[in-house]
XYZ file of C-alpha atoms in Angstrom:
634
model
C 22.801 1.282 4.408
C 20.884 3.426 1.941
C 22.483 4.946 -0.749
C 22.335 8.631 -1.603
C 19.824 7.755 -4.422
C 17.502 6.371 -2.072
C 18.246 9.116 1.019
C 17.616 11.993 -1.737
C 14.076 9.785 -2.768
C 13.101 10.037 0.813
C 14.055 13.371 1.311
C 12.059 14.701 -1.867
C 8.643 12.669 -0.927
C 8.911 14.034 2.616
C 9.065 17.736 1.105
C 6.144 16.895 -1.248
C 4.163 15.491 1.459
C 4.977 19.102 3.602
C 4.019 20.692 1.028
C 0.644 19.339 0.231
C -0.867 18.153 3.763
C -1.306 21.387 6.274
C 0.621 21.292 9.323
C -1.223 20.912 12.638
C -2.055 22.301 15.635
C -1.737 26.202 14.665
C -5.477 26.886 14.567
C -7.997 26.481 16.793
C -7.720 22.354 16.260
C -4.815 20.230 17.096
C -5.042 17.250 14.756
C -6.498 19.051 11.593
C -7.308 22.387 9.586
C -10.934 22.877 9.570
C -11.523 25.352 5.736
C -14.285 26.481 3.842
C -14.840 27.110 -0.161
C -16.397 30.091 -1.561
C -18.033 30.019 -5.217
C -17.020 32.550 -7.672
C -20.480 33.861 -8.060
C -20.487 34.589 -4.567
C -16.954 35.689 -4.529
C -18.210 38.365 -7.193
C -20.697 39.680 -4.914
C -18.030 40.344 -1.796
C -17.101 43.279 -3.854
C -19.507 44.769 -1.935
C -18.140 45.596 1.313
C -21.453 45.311 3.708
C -21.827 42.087 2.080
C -18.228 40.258 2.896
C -18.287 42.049 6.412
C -21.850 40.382 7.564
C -21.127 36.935 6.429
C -17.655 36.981 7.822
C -19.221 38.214 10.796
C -22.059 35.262 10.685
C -19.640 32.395 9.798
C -16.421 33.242 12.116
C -18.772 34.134 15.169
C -20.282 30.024 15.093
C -17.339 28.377 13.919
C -13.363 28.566 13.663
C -11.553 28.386 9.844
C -8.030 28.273 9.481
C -8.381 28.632 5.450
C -10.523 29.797 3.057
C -10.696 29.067 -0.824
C -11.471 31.175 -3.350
C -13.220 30.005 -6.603
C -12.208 32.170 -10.059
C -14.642 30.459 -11.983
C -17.564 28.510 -12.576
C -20.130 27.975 -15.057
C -18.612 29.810 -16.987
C -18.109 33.018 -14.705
C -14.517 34.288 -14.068
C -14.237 36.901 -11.339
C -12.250 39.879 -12.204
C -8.780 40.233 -10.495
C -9.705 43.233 -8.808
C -12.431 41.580 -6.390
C -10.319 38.407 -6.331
C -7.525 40.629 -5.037
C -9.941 42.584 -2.479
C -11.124 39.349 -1.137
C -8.206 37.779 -1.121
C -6.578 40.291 0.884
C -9.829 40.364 3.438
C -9.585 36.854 4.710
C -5.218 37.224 4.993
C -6.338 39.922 7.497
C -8.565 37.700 9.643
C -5.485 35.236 9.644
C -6.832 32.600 7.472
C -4.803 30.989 4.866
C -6.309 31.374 1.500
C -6.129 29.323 -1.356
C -7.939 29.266 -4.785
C -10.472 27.446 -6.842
C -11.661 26.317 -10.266
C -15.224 25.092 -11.014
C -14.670 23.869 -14.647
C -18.099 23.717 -15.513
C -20.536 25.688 -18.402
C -23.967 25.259 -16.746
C -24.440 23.157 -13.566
C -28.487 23.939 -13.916
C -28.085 22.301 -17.246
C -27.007 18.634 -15.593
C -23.718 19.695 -14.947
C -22.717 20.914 -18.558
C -18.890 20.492 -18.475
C -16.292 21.941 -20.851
C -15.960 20.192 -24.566
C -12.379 18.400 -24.412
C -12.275 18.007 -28.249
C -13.152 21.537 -28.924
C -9.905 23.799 -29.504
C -11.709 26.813 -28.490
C -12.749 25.226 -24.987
C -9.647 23.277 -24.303
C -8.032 27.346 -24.638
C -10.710 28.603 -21.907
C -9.939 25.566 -19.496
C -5.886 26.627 -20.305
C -6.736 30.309 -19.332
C -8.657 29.725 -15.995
C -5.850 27.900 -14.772
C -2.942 30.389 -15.881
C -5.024 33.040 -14.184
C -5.553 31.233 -11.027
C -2.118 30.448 -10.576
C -1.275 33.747 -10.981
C -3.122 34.803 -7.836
C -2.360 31.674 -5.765
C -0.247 29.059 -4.314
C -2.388 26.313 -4.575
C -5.801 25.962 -6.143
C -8.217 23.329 -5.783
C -10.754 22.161 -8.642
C -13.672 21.123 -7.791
C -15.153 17.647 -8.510
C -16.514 19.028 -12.308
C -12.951 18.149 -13.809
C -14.793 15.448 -16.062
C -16.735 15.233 -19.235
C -20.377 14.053 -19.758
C -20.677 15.511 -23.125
C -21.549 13.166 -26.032
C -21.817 15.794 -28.616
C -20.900 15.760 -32.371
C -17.029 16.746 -31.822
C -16.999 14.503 -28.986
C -18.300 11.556 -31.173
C -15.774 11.922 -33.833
C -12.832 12.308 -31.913
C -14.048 9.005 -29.309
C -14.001 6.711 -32.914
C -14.107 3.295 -32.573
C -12.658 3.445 -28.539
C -15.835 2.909 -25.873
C -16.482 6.050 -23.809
C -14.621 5.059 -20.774
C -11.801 4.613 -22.915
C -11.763 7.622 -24.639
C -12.730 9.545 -21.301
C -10.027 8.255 -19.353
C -7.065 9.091 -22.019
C -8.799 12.734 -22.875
C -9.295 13.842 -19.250
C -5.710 12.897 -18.030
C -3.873 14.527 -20.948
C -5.961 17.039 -20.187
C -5.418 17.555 -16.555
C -1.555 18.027 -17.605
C -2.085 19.728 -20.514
C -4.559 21.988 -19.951
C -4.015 22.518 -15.883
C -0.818 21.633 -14.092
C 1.728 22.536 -16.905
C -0.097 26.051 -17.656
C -0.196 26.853 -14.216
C 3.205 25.618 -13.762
C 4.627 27.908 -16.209
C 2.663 30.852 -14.889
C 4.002 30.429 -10.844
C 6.458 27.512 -10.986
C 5.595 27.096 -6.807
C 1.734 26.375 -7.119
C 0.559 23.555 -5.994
C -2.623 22.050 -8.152
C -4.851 20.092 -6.241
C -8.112 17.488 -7.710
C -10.964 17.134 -5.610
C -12.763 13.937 -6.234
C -16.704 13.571 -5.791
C -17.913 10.873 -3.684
C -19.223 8.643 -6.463
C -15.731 6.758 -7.016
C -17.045 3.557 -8.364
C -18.569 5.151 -11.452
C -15.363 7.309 -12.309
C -13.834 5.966 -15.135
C -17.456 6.353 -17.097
C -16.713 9.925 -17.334
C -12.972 10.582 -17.238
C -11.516 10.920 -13.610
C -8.425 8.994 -14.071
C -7.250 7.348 -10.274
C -4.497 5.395 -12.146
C -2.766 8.748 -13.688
C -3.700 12.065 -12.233
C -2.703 11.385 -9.167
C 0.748 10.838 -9.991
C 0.964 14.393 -11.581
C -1.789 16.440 -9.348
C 0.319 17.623 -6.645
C -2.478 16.658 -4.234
C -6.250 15.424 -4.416
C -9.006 15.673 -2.079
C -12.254 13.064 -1.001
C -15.362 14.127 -1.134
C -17.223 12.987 1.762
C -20.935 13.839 1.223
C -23.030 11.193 2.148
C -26.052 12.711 2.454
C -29.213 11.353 2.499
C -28.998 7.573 1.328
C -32.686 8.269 -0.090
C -31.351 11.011 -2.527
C -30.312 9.851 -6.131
C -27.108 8.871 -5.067
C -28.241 6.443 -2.491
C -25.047 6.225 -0.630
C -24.398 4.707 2.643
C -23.116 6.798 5.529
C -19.962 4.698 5.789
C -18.579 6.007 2.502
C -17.476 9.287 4.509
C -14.727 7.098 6.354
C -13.837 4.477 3.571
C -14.000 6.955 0.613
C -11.215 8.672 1.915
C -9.220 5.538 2.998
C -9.148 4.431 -0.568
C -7.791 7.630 -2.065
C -5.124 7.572 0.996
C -4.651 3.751 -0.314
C -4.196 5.202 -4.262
C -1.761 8.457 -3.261
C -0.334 7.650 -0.169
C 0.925 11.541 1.489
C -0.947 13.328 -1.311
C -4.983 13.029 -0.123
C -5.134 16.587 1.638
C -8.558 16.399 2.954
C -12.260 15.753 3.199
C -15.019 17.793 1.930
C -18.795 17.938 3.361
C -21.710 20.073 2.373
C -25.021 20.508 4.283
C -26.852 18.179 2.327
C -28.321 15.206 4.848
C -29.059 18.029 7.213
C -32.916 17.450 6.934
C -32.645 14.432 7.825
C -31.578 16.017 11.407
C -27.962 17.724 12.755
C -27.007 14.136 13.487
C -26.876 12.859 9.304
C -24.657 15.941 9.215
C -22.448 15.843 12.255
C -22.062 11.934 11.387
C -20.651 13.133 7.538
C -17.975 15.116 9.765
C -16.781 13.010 12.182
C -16.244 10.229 10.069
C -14.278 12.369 7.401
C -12.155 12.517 10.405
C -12.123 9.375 11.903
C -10.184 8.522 8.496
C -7.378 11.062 9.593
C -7.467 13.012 6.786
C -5.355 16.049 8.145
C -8.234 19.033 6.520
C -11.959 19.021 5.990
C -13.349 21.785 4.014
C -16.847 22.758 4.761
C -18.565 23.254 1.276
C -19.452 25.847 1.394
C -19.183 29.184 3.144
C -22.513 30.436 2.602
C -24.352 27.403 3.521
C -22.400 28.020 6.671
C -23.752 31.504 6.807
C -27.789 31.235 4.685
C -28.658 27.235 6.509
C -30.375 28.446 9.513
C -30.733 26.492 12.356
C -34.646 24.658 12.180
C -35.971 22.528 15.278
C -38.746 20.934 13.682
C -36.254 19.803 10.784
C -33.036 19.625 12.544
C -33.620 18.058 15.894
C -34.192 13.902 15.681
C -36.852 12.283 18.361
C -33.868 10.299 19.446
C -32.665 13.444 21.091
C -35.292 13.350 23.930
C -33.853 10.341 25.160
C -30.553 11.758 26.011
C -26.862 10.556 26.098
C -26.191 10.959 22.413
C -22.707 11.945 21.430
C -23.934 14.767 19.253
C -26.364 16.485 21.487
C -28.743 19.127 19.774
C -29.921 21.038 23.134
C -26.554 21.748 23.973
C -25.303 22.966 20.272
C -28.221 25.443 19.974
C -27.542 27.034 23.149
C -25.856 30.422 23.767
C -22.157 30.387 24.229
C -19.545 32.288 25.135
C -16.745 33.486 22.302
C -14.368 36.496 22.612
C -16.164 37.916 25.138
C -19.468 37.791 23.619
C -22.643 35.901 24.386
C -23.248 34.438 20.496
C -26.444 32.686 19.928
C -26.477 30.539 17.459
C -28.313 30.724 14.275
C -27.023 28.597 11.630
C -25.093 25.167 10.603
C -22.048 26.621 11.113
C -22.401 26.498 14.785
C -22.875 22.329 14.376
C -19.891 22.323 12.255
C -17.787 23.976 15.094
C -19.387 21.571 18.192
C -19.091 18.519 16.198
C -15.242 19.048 14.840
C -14.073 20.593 18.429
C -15.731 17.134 19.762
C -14.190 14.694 17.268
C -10.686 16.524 17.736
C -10.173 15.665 21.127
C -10.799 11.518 20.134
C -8.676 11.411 16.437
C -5.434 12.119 18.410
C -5.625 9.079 20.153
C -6.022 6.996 17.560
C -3.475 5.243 15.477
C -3.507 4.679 11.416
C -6.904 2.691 10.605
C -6.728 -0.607 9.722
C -9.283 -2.923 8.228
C -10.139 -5.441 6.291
C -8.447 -5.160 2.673
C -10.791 -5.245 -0.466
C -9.121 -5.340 -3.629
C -10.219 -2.667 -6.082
C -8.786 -2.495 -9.292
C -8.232 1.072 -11.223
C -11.154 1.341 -13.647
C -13.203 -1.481 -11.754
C -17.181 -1.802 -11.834
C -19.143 -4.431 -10.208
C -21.252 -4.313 -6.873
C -20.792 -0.664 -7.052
C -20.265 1.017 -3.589
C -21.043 -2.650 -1.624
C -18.081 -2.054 0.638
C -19.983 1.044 2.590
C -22.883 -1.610 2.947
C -20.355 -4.218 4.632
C -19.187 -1.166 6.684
C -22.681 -0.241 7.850
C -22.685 -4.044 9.321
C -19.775 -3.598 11.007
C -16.875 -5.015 8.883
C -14.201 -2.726 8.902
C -13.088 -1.675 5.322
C -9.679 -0.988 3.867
C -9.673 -0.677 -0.040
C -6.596 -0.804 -2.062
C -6.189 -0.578 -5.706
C -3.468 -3.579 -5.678
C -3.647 -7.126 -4.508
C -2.005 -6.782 -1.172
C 0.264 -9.841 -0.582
C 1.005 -9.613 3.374
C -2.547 -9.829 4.776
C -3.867 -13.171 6.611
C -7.433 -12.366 4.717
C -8.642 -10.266 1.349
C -12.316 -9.205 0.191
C -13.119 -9.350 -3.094
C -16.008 -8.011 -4.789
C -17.372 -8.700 -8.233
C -14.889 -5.740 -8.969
C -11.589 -8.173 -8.677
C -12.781 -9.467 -12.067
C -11.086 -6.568 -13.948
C -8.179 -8.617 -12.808
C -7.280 -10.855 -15.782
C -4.608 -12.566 -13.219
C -7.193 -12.670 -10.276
C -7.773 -16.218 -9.770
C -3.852 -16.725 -10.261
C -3.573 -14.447 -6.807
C -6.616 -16.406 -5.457
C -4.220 -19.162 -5.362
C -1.545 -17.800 -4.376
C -2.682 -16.141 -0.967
C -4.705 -19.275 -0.481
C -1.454 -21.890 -0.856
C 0.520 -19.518 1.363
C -2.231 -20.615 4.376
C -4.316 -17.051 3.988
C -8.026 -16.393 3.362
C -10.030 -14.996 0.091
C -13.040 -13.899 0.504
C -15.328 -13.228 -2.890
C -18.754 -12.292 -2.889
C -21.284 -14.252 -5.034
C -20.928 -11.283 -7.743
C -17.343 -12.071 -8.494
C -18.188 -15.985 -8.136
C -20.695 -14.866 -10.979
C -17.798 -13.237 -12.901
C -15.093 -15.843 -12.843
C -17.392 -19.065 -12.444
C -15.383 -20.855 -15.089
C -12.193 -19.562 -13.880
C -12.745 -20.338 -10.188
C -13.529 -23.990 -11.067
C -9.998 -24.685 -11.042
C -10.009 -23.491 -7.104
C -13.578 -24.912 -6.111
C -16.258 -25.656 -7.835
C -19.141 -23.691 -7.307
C -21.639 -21.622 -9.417
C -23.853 -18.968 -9.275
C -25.782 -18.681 -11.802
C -29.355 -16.874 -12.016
C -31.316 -18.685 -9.613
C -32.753 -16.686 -6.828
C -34.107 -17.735 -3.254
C -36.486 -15.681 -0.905
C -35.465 -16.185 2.634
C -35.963 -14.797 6.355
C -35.008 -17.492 8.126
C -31.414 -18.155 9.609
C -32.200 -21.054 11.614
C -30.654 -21.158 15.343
C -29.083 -17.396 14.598
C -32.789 -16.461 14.080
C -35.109 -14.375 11.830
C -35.367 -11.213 9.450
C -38.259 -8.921 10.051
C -38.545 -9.364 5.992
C -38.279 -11.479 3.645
C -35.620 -10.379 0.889
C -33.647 -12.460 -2.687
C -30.529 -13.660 -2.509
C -28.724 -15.440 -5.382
C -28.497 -19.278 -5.195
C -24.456 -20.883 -4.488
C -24.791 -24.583 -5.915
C -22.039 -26.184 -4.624
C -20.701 -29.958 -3.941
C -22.005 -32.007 -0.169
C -18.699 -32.199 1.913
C -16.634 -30.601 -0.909
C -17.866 -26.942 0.864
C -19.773 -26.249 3.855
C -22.505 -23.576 5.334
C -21.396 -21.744 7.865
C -24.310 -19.396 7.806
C -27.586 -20.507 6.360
C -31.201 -19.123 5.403
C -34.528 -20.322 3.996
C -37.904 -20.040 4.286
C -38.104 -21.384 7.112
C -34.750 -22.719 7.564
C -35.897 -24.734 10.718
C -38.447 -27.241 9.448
C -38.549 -25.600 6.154
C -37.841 -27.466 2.820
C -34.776 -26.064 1.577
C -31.927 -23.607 2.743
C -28.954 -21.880 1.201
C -25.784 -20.580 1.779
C -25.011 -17.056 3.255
C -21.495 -17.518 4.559
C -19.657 -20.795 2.503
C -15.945 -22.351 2.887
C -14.513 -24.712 0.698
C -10.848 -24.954 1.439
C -7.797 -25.218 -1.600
C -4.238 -26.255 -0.121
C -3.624 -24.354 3.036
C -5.735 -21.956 2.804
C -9.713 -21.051 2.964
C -12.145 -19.740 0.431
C -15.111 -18.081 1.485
C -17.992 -17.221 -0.118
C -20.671 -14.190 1.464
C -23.660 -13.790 -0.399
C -24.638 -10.783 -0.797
C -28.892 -10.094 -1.817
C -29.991 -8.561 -4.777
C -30.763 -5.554 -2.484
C -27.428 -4.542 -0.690
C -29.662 -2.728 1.618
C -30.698 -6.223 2.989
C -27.739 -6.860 4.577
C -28.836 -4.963 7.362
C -32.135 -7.575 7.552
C -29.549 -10.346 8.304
C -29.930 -11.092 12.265
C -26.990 -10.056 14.802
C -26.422 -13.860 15.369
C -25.521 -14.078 11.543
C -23.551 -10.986 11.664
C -21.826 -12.117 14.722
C -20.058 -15.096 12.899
C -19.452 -13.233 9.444
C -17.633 -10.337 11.349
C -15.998 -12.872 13.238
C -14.695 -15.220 10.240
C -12.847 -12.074 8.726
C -11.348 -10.615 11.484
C -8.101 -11.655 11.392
C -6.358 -9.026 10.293
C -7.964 -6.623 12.309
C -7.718 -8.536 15.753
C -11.121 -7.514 16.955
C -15.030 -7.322 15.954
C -18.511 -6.361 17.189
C -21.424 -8.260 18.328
C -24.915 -6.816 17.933
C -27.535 -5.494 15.209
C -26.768 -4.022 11.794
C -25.804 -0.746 10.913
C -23.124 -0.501 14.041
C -19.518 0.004 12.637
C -16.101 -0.814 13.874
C -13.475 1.484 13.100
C -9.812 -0.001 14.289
C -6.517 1.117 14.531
C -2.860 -0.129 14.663
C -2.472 1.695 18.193
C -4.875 -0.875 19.860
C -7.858 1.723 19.241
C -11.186 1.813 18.281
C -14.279 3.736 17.466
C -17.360 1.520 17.694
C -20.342 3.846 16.343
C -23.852 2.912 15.828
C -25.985 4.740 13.382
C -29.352 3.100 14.405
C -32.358 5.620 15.229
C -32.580 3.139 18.709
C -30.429 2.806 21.443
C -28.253 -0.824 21.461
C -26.232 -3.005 22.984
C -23.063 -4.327 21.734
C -20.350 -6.524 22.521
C -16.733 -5.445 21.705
C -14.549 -8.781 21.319
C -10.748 -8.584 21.439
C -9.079 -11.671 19.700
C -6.258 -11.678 22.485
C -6.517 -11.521 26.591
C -6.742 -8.148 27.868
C -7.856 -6.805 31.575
C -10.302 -4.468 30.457
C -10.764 -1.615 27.691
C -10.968 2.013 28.436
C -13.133 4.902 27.470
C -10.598 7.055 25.189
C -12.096 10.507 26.356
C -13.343 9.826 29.838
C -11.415 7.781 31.264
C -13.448 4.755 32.527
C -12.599 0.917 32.208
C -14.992 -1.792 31.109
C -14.357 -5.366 32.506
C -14.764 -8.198 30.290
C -17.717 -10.482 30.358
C -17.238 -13.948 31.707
C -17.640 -16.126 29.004
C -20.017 -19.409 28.980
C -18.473 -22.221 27.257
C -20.047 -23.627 23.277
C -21.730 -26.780 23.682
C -21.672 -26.836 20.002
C -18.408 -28.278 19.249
C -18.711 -28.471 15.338
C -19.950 -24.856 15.143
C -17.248 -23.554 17.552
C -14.434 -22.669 14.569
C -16.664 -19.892 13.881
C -19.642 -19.553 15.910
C -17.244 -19.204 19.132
C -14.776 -17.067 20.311
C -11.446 -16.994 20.159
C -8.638 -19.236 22.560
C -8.117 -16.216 25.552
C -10.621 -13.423 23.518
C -12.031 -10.993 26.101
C -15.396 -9.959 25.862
C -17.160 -6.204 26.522
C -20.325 -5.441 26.321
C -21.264 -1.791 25.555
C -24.332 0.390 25.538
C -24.557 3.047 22.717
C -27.532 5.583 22.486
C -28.796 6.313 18.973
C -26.605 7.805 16.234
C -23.806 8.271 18.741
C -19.694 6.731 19.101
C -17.195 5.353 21.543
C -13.648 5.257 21.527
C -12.114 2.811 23.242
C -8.268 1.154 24.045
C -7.283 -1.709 25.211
């Protein structure tokens, strides 16, 4: 029987949560809000009437908003009231909902100049833009510039004797409530204030954004998305679009409002972008903002750039030919012209999968607030098909938990180590965090990593690497631990051989230990065979894995769903194994069944615990053409 304590608790949250997250299936999607953000700058120049009737005309012929925000300022820049109003009252007419937006920034040309915290005349400016915001909206969104990277002379003084992160942690979240919320509070007591995160989470605390605090006073944040081009500066991996926004869900459970993706990736081809999209919603974030709206109306549409030479093979799930093509709209014949119009085909495609899927599930990976260590590895172990679930607390009711070297922020780590390892579960910690807690760990096994290195290509039986790579050396006891994955140079008639998957066990439960190379990006050199048994030693929790090359992800849900997707630039072939009997698995959009494979039995009884499948697993093998997804049921 709950008490009225608890019923008014429940009752509160649920009217926070409505009051944050958009409610579906108004617009032209059912299972999400598709926006789009407009600078100030170019806010300023829709004063001009010819100019805010062509690019309306450009953007809402190709693709289908249901909101629009509004930036007041940036670099500086606050847009008078008067076009704010104008504009404001434009896009109300076409039916959108419209929102605002800050940019607290002084010069982005000038590497992203932010406002001076410990400057009384600047902390007044940052109070001002939000007053003046709030006075024109309901809820405003800032931007992902709501940090500092200043290290000027004020800035030195008032850090003292703290380290930066310190200092920038404290200042920014005092700040967000000092300077933001309560301001804008006071102004219109009903606006909701909303933090947009950038994409680079593990290096957050360096500068200020505070994932312990601000979301607890925020009344919403959002995820950015933007993956991009892994070659760019940023080097990140296009599973961070899905697992980015997972971990923010993780952090503010009801409060994450959406993902945010720009054009940048697009010349790579209109598959890097489409992917960015459809895995912001694969997550089930309920709103993706498309940054921004005159991208969507000045990125013209560019063959020779756009469209990839896996397109001429056919079958791909975003398919070029067909999103370049003249449609029909209102009665019109539109021909496209810009990246709006892949925007549209890609989100109307994904919207018709994401409402058969459940809440995603994965395999948990402990993050601690303010953690650094083997920054961003999780969207590397995504890209090889282990299904990711970060949380910034040591979940307690999971068969298995990843670790990275960022568990060692965790004074009490090893103390949980034990704890989920006595109660018959699995850890899993990567040779970074055996690194980090080798004298700590001693007490559960005995093993080291130190600074030895080993260049391998060779797994043995589960075959080769088209290149040879370094991995740290795992010294460990004979029979005390044992290889379950192994490589050398040669491993097979070679002279020596280390561990790539290890288990040593500690009361009832198992340790394992995945090596991970000195280049993350080498974990897509491993060979499928290898793969095969890592995916399938940590799928407990998830109750199914993949079979085949790198960079094919799993994406599974509590529903008995799943996306399988492969971002390889070649067509391949994959098995889908369910740990449990089932008759067959279905195609979630069209329909068709897949029988299982019949399965030949291990003649290698001592490998079988993980080399093997499953008592009663079923089997399915799948085709996927490049860059392209299935979702499947069973």
């Amino acid at each position: 029987m709950k008490t009225n304590r608890q019923l008014r608790l429940i009752l509160s949250v649920a009217i926070a949560v409505l009051t944050v997250l958009p409610i579906m299936g108004k617009g032209a999607y059912q299972y999400f809000k598709v926006s789009s953000y407009i600078r100030a700058q170019d806010v300023a120049r829709m004063a001009d009437d010819k100019f805010l009737n062509q690019t309306w005309e450009t953007v809402s012929s190709q693709v289908d908003l249901d909101k629009i925000y509004l930036e007041t300022h940036r670099d500086a820049f606050t847009v008078d009231e008067k076009t704010m109003t104008k504009v404001k009252k434009f896009f109300l007419s076409k039916g959108l909902e419209v929102g605002g937006g800050i940019t607290y920034t002084r010069s982005e040309p000038t590497d992203f100049e932010t406002y001076s915290y410990a400057r009384p005349v600047e902390r007044q400016q940052v109070r001002e833009v939000a007053e003046y915001t709030a006075k024109l909206f309901d809820d405003f969104i800032l931007d992902d510039f709501f940090f500092i990277d200043l290290k000027n002379d004020d800035e030195i003084a008032a850090k003292g004797t703290k380290s930066w992160t310190e200092y920038r942690l404290r200042l920014m979240a005092d700040a967000g409530r000092e300077l933001v919320v309560e301001p804008a509070k006071k102004v219109n007591p009903k606006v909701k204030v909303i933090i947009k995160y950038p994409n680079w989470y593990d290096h957050f605390h360096g500068l200020g954004f505070n994932l312990e605090e601000e979301p607890l006073y925020f009344d919403g944040l959002w995820t950015g998305t933007e993956t991009r081009d892994p070659a760019s500066a940023q080097h990140l991996q296009n599973y961070l679009s899905y697992n980015i926004v997972r971990y923010f869900d993780n952090i503010a459970p009801g409060k994450n409002g959406g993902g945010w993706v720009d054009a940048g990736g697009i010349n790579m081809s209109m598959d890097r972008y489409a992917e960015q999209l459809h895995l912001t919603m694969l997550s089930k974030t309920p709103e993706i903002i498309l940054w921004n709206y005159m991208q969507l109306n000045d990125v013209k549409i560019q063959p020779e750039m756009m469209r990839a030479k896996w397109q001429d093979a056919g079958g791909n799930s975003f398919r070029y030919d067909e999103m370049v093509a003249p449609f029909k709209k209102g009665g019109k014949t539109i021909t496209p012209t810009t990246m709006a119009r892949f925007a549209s085909v890609t989100l109307q495609q994904t919207d018709k999968l994401v409402g058969k899927l459940g809440k995603p599930i994965g395999l948990v990976s402990y993050k601690p607030y303010h953690s650094s260590g083997e920054d961003f590895l999780q969207n590397y172990l995504g890209m090889i098909g282990l299904p990711m679930d970060m949380h910034p607390q040591f979940l307690t009711d999971r068969q298995q938990i990843l670790l990275t070297e960022q568990a060692a922020k965790d004074p009490q780590v090893v103390e949980k180590i034990k704890a989920q390892l006595k109660k018959g579960g699995d850890v899993i910690i990567t040779t970074g965090l055996l690194k980090a807690i080798r004298e700590k760990i001693a007490d559960v096994c005995e093993l080291y990593c130190g600074n030895l290195k080993a260049i391998v290509n060779d797994f043995g039986y589960m075959g080769k690497s088209e290149r040879e790579f370094i991995i740290p050396q795992v010294k460990y006891f004979t029979n005390d631990a044992w290889e379950v994955v192994s490589a050398g140079r040669p491993l097979n008639g070679g002279v020596s051989g280390y561990p790539i998957l290890l288990r040593d066990t500690y009361s009832n439960g198992m340790l394992f230990v995945l090596t991970i190379p000195d280049d993350f990006g080498n974990l897509y050199d491993y060979p499928a065979a290898a793969l095969n048994v890592i995916r399938r030693a940590m799928s407990k929790d998830i109750g199914a894995y993949i079979e085949g090359p790198a960079k094919v992800a799993l994406f599974p849900y509590d529903n008995k769903t799943l996306v399988v997707e492969n971002f390889n630039d070649e067509a391949v072939s994959v098995n889908v194994v369910i740990n449990e009997k089932v008759g067959s698995l279905r195609n979630l959009l069209t329909g068709d069944s897949y029988q299982p494979k019949e399965q030949q039995p291990t003649t290698m009884r001592w490998r079988s615990r993980f080399s093997g499948y499953h008592d009663g697993a079923a089997v399915f093998s799948i085709q996927l053409p490049a860059h392209s997804y299935i979702g499947l049921g069973y």
